Coordinates of C-alpha atoms and ligand atoms in Angstrom, one line a residue:
M1 CA 112.5 109.6 118.5
N2 CA 109.6 110.2 116.3
K3 CA 109.0 113.7 117.3
G4 CA 111.2 116.3 115.7
Y5 CA 112.4 119.8 116.4
N6 CA 112.3 122.6 113.8
S7 CA 115.1 125.1 113.1
C8 CA 113.9 127.3 116.0
N9 CA 114.1 124.3 118.2
L10 CA 110.3 124.4 118.9
F11 CA 108.7 121.1 119.5
V12 CA 106.9 119.8 116.4
M13 CA 105.2 116.5 116.1
K14 CA 105.8 114.6 112.9
K15 CA 102.6 113.7 111.1
Y16 CA 101.8 110.9 108.8
V17 CA 98.9 109.7 106.7
L18 CA 97.5 106.3 107.5
S19 CA 96.2 104.4 104.5
L20 CA 93.8 101.4 105.1
D21 CA 93.9 99.0 102.1
Q22 CA 91.1 96.6 102.6
G23 CA 91.7 93.9 99.9
T24 CA 90.0 90.7 98.9
T25 CA 92.4 88.4 100.8
S26 CA 93.9 90.7 103.4
S27 CA 93.6 93.9 105.3
R28 CA 96.6 96.2 105.2
A29 CA 97.6 99.4 106.8
I30 CA 100.4 101.6 105.5
L31 CA 101.9 104.8 106.8
F32 CA 103.1 107.5 104.4
D33 CA 105.2 110.5 105.2
K34 CA 105.1 113.9 103.5
I35 CA 107.6 112.9 100.9
G36 CA 105.3 109.9 100.0
N37 CA 107.7 107.4 101.5
I38 CA 106.3 104.3 103.2
I39 CA 107.2 104.3 106.9
S40 CA 105.6 101.1 107.9
V41 CA 103.3 98.3 106.7
S42 CA 101.1 95.8 108.5
Q43 CA 99.0 93.1 106.9
R44 CA 96.6 90.4 108.1
E45 CA 94.8 87.8 106.0
F46 CA 91.3 86.8 106.7
T47 CA 89.0 83.8 106.0
Q48 CA 87.7 83.2 102.5
I49 CA 84.3 81.5 102.7
Y50 CA 83.1 79.3 99.8
P51 CA 79.7 77.9 100.8
Y52 CA 78.9 76.5 97.3
P53 CA 80.7 76.5 93.9
G54 CA 80.6 80.1 92.6
W55 CA 79.7 81.6 96.0
V56 CA 82.3 83.7 97.9
E57 CA 81.7 85.4 101.3
H58 CA 83.7 87.2 103.9
N59 CA 82.9 87.7 107.6
A60 CA 82.4 91.5 107.8
E61 CA 83.2 91.5 111.5
E62 CA 86.5 89.8 110.7
I63 CA 87.2 92.3 108.0
W64 CA 86.7 95.1 110.6
S65 CA 88.8 93.4 113.3
T66 CA 91.7 92.6 111.0
Q67 CA 91.6 96.1 109.6
A68 CA 91.4 97.7 113.0
S69 CA 94.3 95.6 114.3
V70 CA 96.6 96.3 111.4
A71 CA 95.8 100.0 111.8
L72 CA 97.0 99.9 115.4
E73 CA 99.9 97.6 114.7
V74 CA 101.3 99.8 111.9
I75 CA 101.4 102.8 114.2
C76 CA 103.0 100.9 117.0
K77 CA 105.5 99.3 114.6
A78 CA 106.7 102.7 113.6
N79 CA 106.9 103.7 117.2
L80 CA 104.3 106.3 116.8
E81 CA 101.0 107.2 118.5
G82 CA 97.5 108.2 117.3
D83 CA 98.5 111.9 117.6
N84 CA 101.1 111.4 114.9
I85 CA 98.3 110.5 112.4
I86 CA 97.1 113.5 110.6
S87 CA 94.4 111.7 108.6
I88 CA 93.1 108.4 107.3
G89 CA 92.5 107.3 103.7
I90 CA 90.6 104.1 102.8
T91 CA 90.8 102.0 99.7
N92 CA 88.9 98.8 99.4
Q93 CA 87.9 95.8 97.4
R94 CA 85.0 97.1 95.4
E95 CA 81.4 95.9 95.0
T96 CA 81.5 93.6 98.0
T97 CA 78.2 94.0 99.9
V98 CA 77.5 94.3 103.6
I99 CA 74.1 94.8 105.2
W100 CA 73.9 95.5 108.9
D101 CA 71.4 96.4 111.6
K102 CA 71.7 100.2 112.3
K103 CA 70.8 99.7 116.0
T104 CA 73.1 96.8 116.9
G105 CA 75.7 97.4 114.2
I106 CA 75.7 93.6 113.5
P107 CA 75.7 92.4 109.9
I108 CA 72.6 90.3 109.1
F109 CA 74.6 88.1 106.7
N110 CA 78.2 87.5 105.6
A111 CA 79.6 90.1 103.1
I112 CA 78.9 88.8 99.6
V113 CA 82.2 89.3 97.7
W114 CA 82.6 90.8 94.2
Q115 CA 83.6 87.4 92.8
D116 CA 80.4 85.8 93.9
R117 CA 78.2 84.5 91.0
R118 CA 75.0 83.5 92.9
T119 CA 72.9 86.1 91.1
T120 CA 73.8 85.0 87.6
K121 CA 70.2 83.8 86.9
F122 CA 68.7 87.1 87.9
C123 CA 71.2 89.0 85.8
D124 CA 70.3 86.8 82.8
K125 CA 66.6 87.5 83.4
I126 CA 67.0 91.3 83.4
K127 CA 69.2 91.1 80.4
K128 CA 66.5 89.1 78.6
E129 CA 64.0 91.8 79.6
G130 CA 66.1 94.3 77.6
L131 CA 67.5 96.4 80.5
T132 CA 71.1 96.3 79.3
S133 CA 71.0 99.6 77.5
M134 CA 69.1 101.5 80.2
I135 CA 71.5 100.2 82.9
R136 CA 74.6 101.0 80.9
K137 CA 73.4 104.5 80.2
K138 CA 72.7 105.2 83.8
T139 CA 75.5 103.3 85.6
G140 CA 78.2 102.8 83.0
L141 CA 78.1 99.1 83.9
I142 CA 77.2 95.9 82.1
I143 CA 74.7 93.7 83.8
D144 CA 76.7 91.2 85.9
P145 CA 76.6 89.6 89.3
Y146 CA 79.9 91.5 90.2
F147 CA 78.1 94.7 91.1
S148 CA 76.4 95.2 94.4
A149 CA 72.7 95.7 93.5
T150 CA 71.8 92.0 92.8
K151 CA 73.8 91.0 95.9
I152 CA 71.7 93.4 98.1
K153 CA 68.5 92.0 96.5
W154 CA 69.6 88.5 97.2
I155 CA 70.1 89.2 100.9
L156 CA 66.8 90.9 101.2
D157 CA 65.1 88.0 99.3
N158 CA 66.7 85.2 101.3
I159 CA 67.3 86.3 104.9
P160 CA 64.0 85.9 106.7
G161 CA 62.4 89.2 107.6
A162 CA 65.2 91.2 106.0
R163 CA 63.1 93.2 103.4
K164 CA 60.5 94.1 106.0
K165 CA 63.3 95.3 108.4
A166 CA 64.9 97.2 105.5
Y167 CA 61.6 99.0 104.6
S168 CA 61.2 99.9 108.3
G169 CA 64.4 101.8 108.0
S170 CA 66.5 99.7 110.4
L171 CA 69.0 98.2 108.0
A172 CA 72.1 99.8 106.3
F173 CA 73.9 98.7 103.2
G174 CA 77.5 99.6 102.5
T175 CA 80.4 98.6 100.4
I176 CA 83.5 97.9 102.5
D177 CA 84.5 101.6 102.7
S178 CA 81.1 102.4 104.3
W179 CA 81.4 99.4 106.7
L180 CA 84.8 100.5 107.9
I181 CA 83.8 104.2 108.3
W182 CA 80.7 103.1 110.2
N183 CA 82.9 101.2 112.7
L184 CA 85.7 103.7 112.8
T185 CA 83.3 106.5 113.7
G186 CA 81.7 104.5 116.6
K187 CA 78.7 103.3 114.4
K188 CA 77.5 106.8 113.6
I189 CA 78.4 107.8 110.1
H190 CA 76.9 106.0 107.1
V191 CA 78.6 107.3 104.0
T192 CA 80.4 106.2 100.8
D193 CA 82.3 108.0 98.0
V194 CA 81.4 108.4 94.4
T195 CA 83.8 105.7 93.2
N196 CA 82.4 103.0 95.4
A197 CA 78.8 104.1 94.7
S198 CA 79.5 103.8 91.0
R199 CA 80.1 100.1 91.4
T200 CA 76.7 99.3 93.0
M201 CA 74.5 99.4 89.8
L202 CA 72.2 101.7 91.8
F203 CA 74.1 104.9 91.2
N204 CA 73.5 107.2 88.3
I205 CA 77.0 108.4 87.1
N206 CA 75.5 111.3 85.1
T207 CA 73.4 112.8 87.9
L208 CA 75.8 111.5 90.7
D209 CA 72.9 110.3 92.8
W210 CA 71.1 107.1 93.7
D211 CA 68.7 106.3 90.8
N212 CA 65.0 105.8 91.7
E213 CA 64.3 103.6 88.7
L214 CA 67.1 101.2 89.6
I215 CA 66.2 101.2 93.3
K216 CA 62.7 100.2 92.4
L217 CA 63.9 97.5 89.9
F218 CA 66.0 95.8 92.6
D219 CA 63.4 96.5 95.4
I220 CA 65.8 98.2 97.7
P221 CA 64.6 101.0 100.1
T222 CA 66.5 104.3 99.9
T223 CA 66.9 104.4 103.7
M224 CA 69.4 101.6 103.4
L225 CA 71.8 103.5 101.2
P226 CA 74.7 105.6 102.4
E227 CA 75.1 109.3 101.7
V228 CA 77.4 109.7 98.7
K229 CA 80.3 112.1 99.1
S230 CA 83.3 113.1 97.1
S231 CA 86.6 111.1 97.4
S232 CA 88.6 113.7 99.3
E233 CA 86.8 115.5 102.2
I234 CA 86.4 114.9 105.9
F235 CA 83.8 112.1 106.2
G236 CA 84.0 111.8 110.0
Y237 CA 86.4 111.3 112.9
T238 CA 87.6 108.2 114.6
T239 CA 86.2 107.6 118.0
G240 CA 85.8 104.8 120.6
K241 CA 88.4 102.4 121.9
I242 CA 90.2 102.0 118.6
L243 CA 92.0 105.1 117.4
S244 CA 90.3 107.3 119.9
N245 CA 92.2 110.4 118.9
K246 CA 89.5 111.9 116.7
I247 CA 91.5 111.4 113.5
P248 CA 89.8 112.7 110.4
I249 CA 88.9 110.1 107.8
S250 CA 89.3 112.1 104.7
G251 CA 90.0 110.0 101.6
I252 CA 88.1 107.1 100.0
A253 CA 88.4 105.4 96.7
G254 CA 87.8 101.8 95.4
D255 CA 91.0 100.0 94.9
Q256 CA 91.4 100.4 91.1
Q257 CA 90.5 104.1 91.2
A258 CA 92.9 104.6 94.1
A259 CA 95.6 103.0 92.0
L260 CA 94.8 105.3 89.1
F261 CA 95.1 108.3 91.4
G262 CA 98.3 106.8 93.1
Q263 CA 99.7 106.6 89.5
M264 CA 98.8 110.3 89.1
C265 CA 96.9 109.6 85.9
T266 CA 95.1 112.9 86.4
K267 CA 94.9 114.0 82.8
V268 CA 92.6 112.8 80.0
G269 CA 94.1 109.9 78.2
M270 CA 96.4 108.7 81.0
V271 CA 96.2 105.0 81.6
K272 CA 97.3 102.6 84.4
N273 CA 97.3 98.9 84.4
T274 CA 97.7 96.7 87.5
Y275 CA 99.2 93.3 86.9
G276 CA 98.1 90.9 89.7
T277 CA 96.2 87.6 89.5
G278 CA 94.2 89.4 86.8
C279 CA 94.8 92.8 85.2
F280 CA 92.8 96.0 85.7
M281 CA 93.3 98.8 83.2
L282 CA 91.8 102.2 83.7
M283 CA 91.9 105.3 81.4
N284 CA 91.2 108.8 82.7
V285 CA 88.6 110.1 80.2
G286 CA 88.0 113.5 81.8
D287 CA 84.9 115.2 83.3
H288 CA 82.3 113.5 81.1
P289 CA 81.5 109.8 81.1
V290 CA 82.5 108.0 77.8
S291 CA 80.1 105.3 76.9
S292 CA 81.8 102.2 75.6
R293 CA 81.0 100.4 72.4
N294 CA 83.5 97.8 73.1
N295 CA 82.4 96.1 76.3
L296 CA 84.3 98.3 78.7
I297 CA 82.9 99.7 81.9
T298 CA 82.4 103.4 82.5
T299 CA 83.1 104.4 86.1
V300 CA 83.8 107.4 88.3
A301 CA 87.5 107.9 88.7
W302 CA 87.2 110.3 91.7
K303 CA 85.7 113.5 92.8
I304 CA 87.9 116.2 94.5
K305 CA 86.0 119.3 95.6
D306 CA 83.5 119.8 92.8
K307 CA 85.7 118.3 90.1
I308 CA 84.6 114.9 88.9
Q309 CA 86.7 112.6 86.7
Y310 CA 85.5 109.5 84.9
A311 CA 87.4 106.5 83.7
L312 CA 87.0 103.6 81.2
E313 CA 87.8 100.3 82.8
G314 CA 88.6 96.8 81.4
S315 CA 89.8 93.7 83.2
V316 CA 91.6 90.6 82.2
F317 CA 90.6 87.6 84.3
I318 CA 93.8 85.6 84.1
A319 CA 97.2 87.4 84.0
G320 CA 99.6 86.5 86.8
A321 CA 97.4 83.5 87.4
V322 CA 98.7 81.9 84.2
I323 CA 102.2 82.0 85.8
Q324 CA 100.8 80.3 88.9
W325 CA 99.3 77.7 86.6
L326 CA 102.8 77.0 85.0
R327 CA 104.1 76.6 88.5
D328 CA 101.3 74.7 90.3
G329 CA 99.4 73.1 87.3
L330 CA 102.0 72.2 84.7
E331 CA 104.9 72.3 87.3
I332 CA 107.4 73.5 84.7
I333 CA 108.7 76.2 87.0
Q334 CA 109.3 76.3 90.7
S335 CA 108.6 79.9 91.4
A336 CA 106.9 82.8 89.5
N337 CA 110.3 84.4 89.1
A338 CA 111.6 81.4 87.2
A339 CA 109.1 82.1 84.4
E340 CA 111.3 85.0 83.2
T341 CA 114.5 83.0 83.3
L342 CA 113.0 80.1 81.4
A343 CA 111.3 82.4 78.8
N344 CA 114.6 84.2 78.2
T345 CA 116.2 81.0 77.0
V346 CA 114.4 81.4 73.7
I347 CA 114.1 84.4 71.5
D348 CA 110.4 83.9 70.6
T349 CA 107.6 81.3 71.0
E350 CA 108.1 79.9 67.4
G351 CA 104.4 80.5 66.8
L352 CA 103.1 79.0 70.1
Y353 CA 100.1 80.8 71.6
I354 CA 98.4 80.2 74.9
V355 CA 95.0 81.8 75.5
P356 CA 94.5 81.4 79.2
A357 CA 90.7 81.7 79.2
F358 CA 90.5 79.5 82.2
S359 CA 87.3 81.1 83.5
G360 CA 86.1 82.8 80.3
L361 CA 87.4 85.9 78.7
G362 CA 87.2 89.4 80.2
A363 CA 87.2 92.7 78.4
P364 CA 86.6 93.4 75.6
Y365 CA 85.1 90.0 74.9
W366 CA 83.1 89.2 78.1
D367 CA 82.8 85.6 77.0
Q368 CA 82.0 83.6 80.1
K369 CA 81.9 80.3 78.2
A370 CA 85.3 80.6 76.5
R371 CA 88.0 78.1 77.7
G372 CA 91.7 78.1 77.4
I373 CA 93.6 76.8 74.4
I374 CA 97.2 76.2 73.3
V375 CA 97.9 76.3 69.6
G376 CA 101.0 76.1 67.3
I377 CA 102.8 73.2 69.1
T378 CA 105.6 71.6 67.0
R379 CA 108.1 68.8 67.8
G380 CA 110.5 71.6 68.7
T381 CA 108.2 73.2 71.3
T382 CA 109.8 73.2 74.8
S383 CA 108.8 74.4 78.3
S384 CA 110.8 77.6 77.5
H385 CA 108.3 78.3 74.7
F386 CA 105.4 77.6 77.1
A387 CA 106.8 80.1 79.6
R388 CA 107.3 82.7 76.9
A389 CA 103.9 82.2 75.4
A390 CA 102.3 82.4 78.9
L391 CA 104.0 85.8 79.6
E392 CA 103.1 87.0 76.1
S393 CA 99.5 86.1 76.6
I394 CA 99.3 88.5 79.5
A395 CA 100.6 91.3 77.3
F396 CA 98.3 90.4 74.3
Q397 CA 95.2 90.4 76.5
N398 CA 96.1 93.8 77.8
M399 CA 96.7 94.9 74.2
D400 CA 93.1 93.9 73.4
V401 CA 91.8 96.0 76.3
L402 CA 93.9 99.0 75.4
K403 CA 92.8 98.9 71.8
A404 CA 89.1 98.9 73.0
M405 CA 89.9 101.9 75.2
E406 CA 91.6 103.8 72.4
A407 CA 88.6 103.1 70.1
D408 CA 86.0 104.2 72.7
S409 CA 87.9 107.3 73.8
G410 CA 89.4 108.3 70.4
I411 CA 92.7 108.8 72.2
S412 CA 95.8 107.0 71.2
I413 CA 98.1 106.6 74.2
K414 CA 101.9 107.1 74.4
E415 CA 102.5 105.8 77.9
L416 CA 101.2 103.0 80.1
R417 CA 101.8 103.3 83.9
V418 CA 102.0 99.9 85.5
D419 CA 102.0 98.4 89.0
G420 CA 101.2 95.0 90.7
G421 CA 103.1 91.9 91.5
A422 CA 103.8 90.7 88.0
T423 CA 105.5 94.0 87.0
V424 CA 108.8 92.6 88.5
N425 CA 109.0 90.6 85.3
K426 CA 111.2 92.7 83.0
L427 CA 110.6 90.4 79.9
L428 CA 106.8 90.9 80.3
M429 CA 107.1 94.7 80.8
Q430 CA 109.5 95.0 77.7
F431 CA 107.2 92.8 75.6
Q432 CA 104.2 94.8 76.7
S433 CA 105.9 98.0 75.6
D434 CA 107.1 96.4 72.3
I435 CA 103.7 94.9 71.3
L436 CA 101.8 98.1 72.2
N437 CA 104.5 100.4 70.8
V438 CA 104.1 102.6 73.9
Q439 CA 106.4 103.4 76.8
V440 CA 105.7 101.4 79.9
V441 CA 106.4 103.3 83.1
K442 CA 106.8 101.6 86.5
P443 CA 107.1 103.9 89.6
K444 CA 109.6 102.6 92.1
I445 CA 107.2 103.0 95.0
S446 CA 105.2 99.8 95.3
E447 CA 102.0 100.5 97.3
L448 CA 100.3 102.7 94.7
T449 CA 96.8 101.8 95.7
A450 CA 97.4 102.7 99.3
A451 CA 99.3 105.7 98.1
G452 CA 96.3 106.9 96.1
A453 CA 94.0 106.7 99.2
A454 CA 96.7 108.5 101.2
Y455 CA 97.0 111.3 98.6
L456 CA 93.2 111.8 98.5
S457 CA 93.1 111.9 102.3
G458 CA 96.2 114.2 102.7
L459 CA 94.8 116.6 100.1
A460 CA 91.6 117.1 102.1
V461 CA 93.5 118.1 105.3
N462 CA 96.2 120.2 103.4
Y463 CA 99.0 117.7 104.4
W464 CA 99.7 118.1 100.7
N465 CA 98.6 121.4 99.3
S466 CA 98.0 120.5 95.7
L467 CA 98.1 117.8 93.1
E468 CA 101.1 119.5 91.7
E469 CA 103.0 118.9 94.9
I470 CA 102.3 115.2 94.7
K471 CA 103.0 115.0 91.0
N472 CA 106.4 116.4 91.4
K473 CA 107.3 113.7 93.8
W474 CA 105.9 111.1 91.5
K475 CA 108.1 112.2 88.6
L476 CA 111.3 111.4 90.5
K477 CA 111.4 107.7 90.8
K478 CA 110.4 105.3 88.0
I479 CA 111.6 102.6 85.6
V480 CA 110.9 103.1 81.9
F481 CA 110.6 100.4 79.3
T482 CA 110.9 102.0 75.8
P483 CA 109.4 100.1 72.8
K484 CA 111.8 98.2 70.7
K485 CA 111.0 97.1 67.2
I486 CA 109.8 93.5 66.8
V487 CA 110.3 92.4 63.3
N488 CA 107.2 90.3 63.1
R489 CA 105.0 92.5 65.2
K490 CA 102.0 92.5 62.8
K491 CA 102.3 88.8 62.2
M492 CA 102.4 88.1 65.9
I493 CA 99.3 90.2 66.6
K494 CA 97.5 88.4 63.7
G495 CA 98.4 85.1 65.3
W496 CA 97.0 86.2 68.6
E497 CA 93.8 87.4 67.0
K498 CA 93.4 84.0 65.3
A499 CA 94.1 82.2 68.6
I500 CA 91.3 84.3 70.3
K501 CA 88.9 83.3 67.4
I502 CA 89.7 79.7 67.9
T503 CA 89.2 80.0 71.7
R504 CA 85.7 81.4 71.2
Y505 CA 84.9 79.0 68.4
W506 CA 85.9 76.0 70.6
S507 CA 83.5 76.9 73.4
K508 CA 80.6 77.1 70.9
Ligands
ADP1 P1 97.0 90.1 93.7 O1 96.9 91.4 94.3 O2 96.0 89.8 92.6 O3 97.0 88.9 94.7 P2 99.8 90.7 93.2 O4 99.9 92.1 92.8 O5 100.2 90.3 94.6 O6 98.3 90.1 92.9 O7 100.7 89.8 92.2 C1 100.7 88.4 92.3 C2 100.6 87.8 90.9 O8 101.8 88.2 90.2 C3 100.6 86.3 90.9 O9 99.5 85.8 90.0 C4 101.9 85.8 90.3 O10 101.9 84.7 89.6 C5 102.4 87.0 89.5 N1 103.8 87.1 89.6 C6 104.6 87.3 90.6 N2 105.9 87.3 90.3 C7 106.0 87.2 88.9 C8 107.0 87.1 87.9 N3 108.3 87.3 88.3 N4 106.6 87.0 86.7 C9 105.3 86.9 86.3 N5 104.3 86.9 87.2 C10 104.6 87.1 88.5

């Protein structure tokens, strides 16, 4: 049933690309066919471990077992076999840090998740020592507990005997992509790709190599580090009991970079924004890194063959989460979808602004101490105005990130490509387009992150012969929001800027 016959009636087996999307709360596996259609999806959630306030851990073995089981399940669900899988692509939660014993393959500690703040003090210390500029120049990153380096250091400092073992060459470090490949290849191959390496704070994005000065600074032996490869090449083959068919693993990218590729933002100046709990905006800036003067991160977008692409990245901490707050905190809506219906009952917010800085402000402010405010309440303010102001706050925050990107890159954009759960909200998408005065384009295919990893993988094994072939498919299906004139656009933006100022003033 899954096997086809060609016009000469010769037996041909249909082939698919398997994309493994290892996220922060769940492991997913998605099968793509040659036209880029989704054939089947499987998903399993795993445990979130919060040992202390601000600490977030995952059990790396559970990540592997959930990922392996959804990989098998998605193939069975589609009534296929391992032989039908031409290649595997991996996309993953970034920065999350695993250290395991090379001999036993057993992690020496839980994975420390990107959200974990336990290394804040150490980060503050090295900031005070004046290392910000050196680290930014080399890695494109700002000093923050997000990135892997201080998490590795924490494990080596705190697990008895770990540093000694590390220096004797018996421990391996990896981000989640490395950990999955290590297991998929029967505990043999220890690699990562440039996008994941660029989030460790140990990788020099100019030389594209691990950086000796940083390795020394964090006291991490080089023998722990994976070999860094491009994002689209054969890294190894599956082996062992799970997926024993020697399937090539041939695409890797961190989740946001995979989404940028899935959105086919392959030319300089193309931007994608993912609207989930928070927002992640990335702009392709071409084959040279652009250093930010506006608190954005410079990161590797991908490397295909010898061609490297860089991106500027900015994140908004609270986006879809402000809608969850309307539902669960204020209880003025029953479901996320109801936010749009309620907001649509008024034509504007009548000067009401919500700045949802619940856990500080992300790019371009990076103000950890900021806290949320609501301003402009009158006797006429209703829950409808609250819903509208909450949705507008998502768009305004993205406007701030985009402005910073345009200033850093010197490029003024015409189109924003969007994905993520909150993009179902038409009012939000239209307002985003209006306030930015750019076209907002939403592809009809949903799983763009997984698609990005599948494309990278399929390109390496010639399932797709060229980027052009993929781009042509991408063009076909999309929803476009064209900017409409808002009479008070300038005034509204001024109001937002004032609200941001008040938010930051309040926390001081
Ligand atoms: P994540 O990957 O971060 O979990 P998703 O892409 O699954 O996020 O999107 C979920 C987010 O989208 C939630 O924060 C939710 O509040 C928001 N969301 C879902 N539906 C809507 C909607 N109709 N309007 C606005 N926000 C929505």
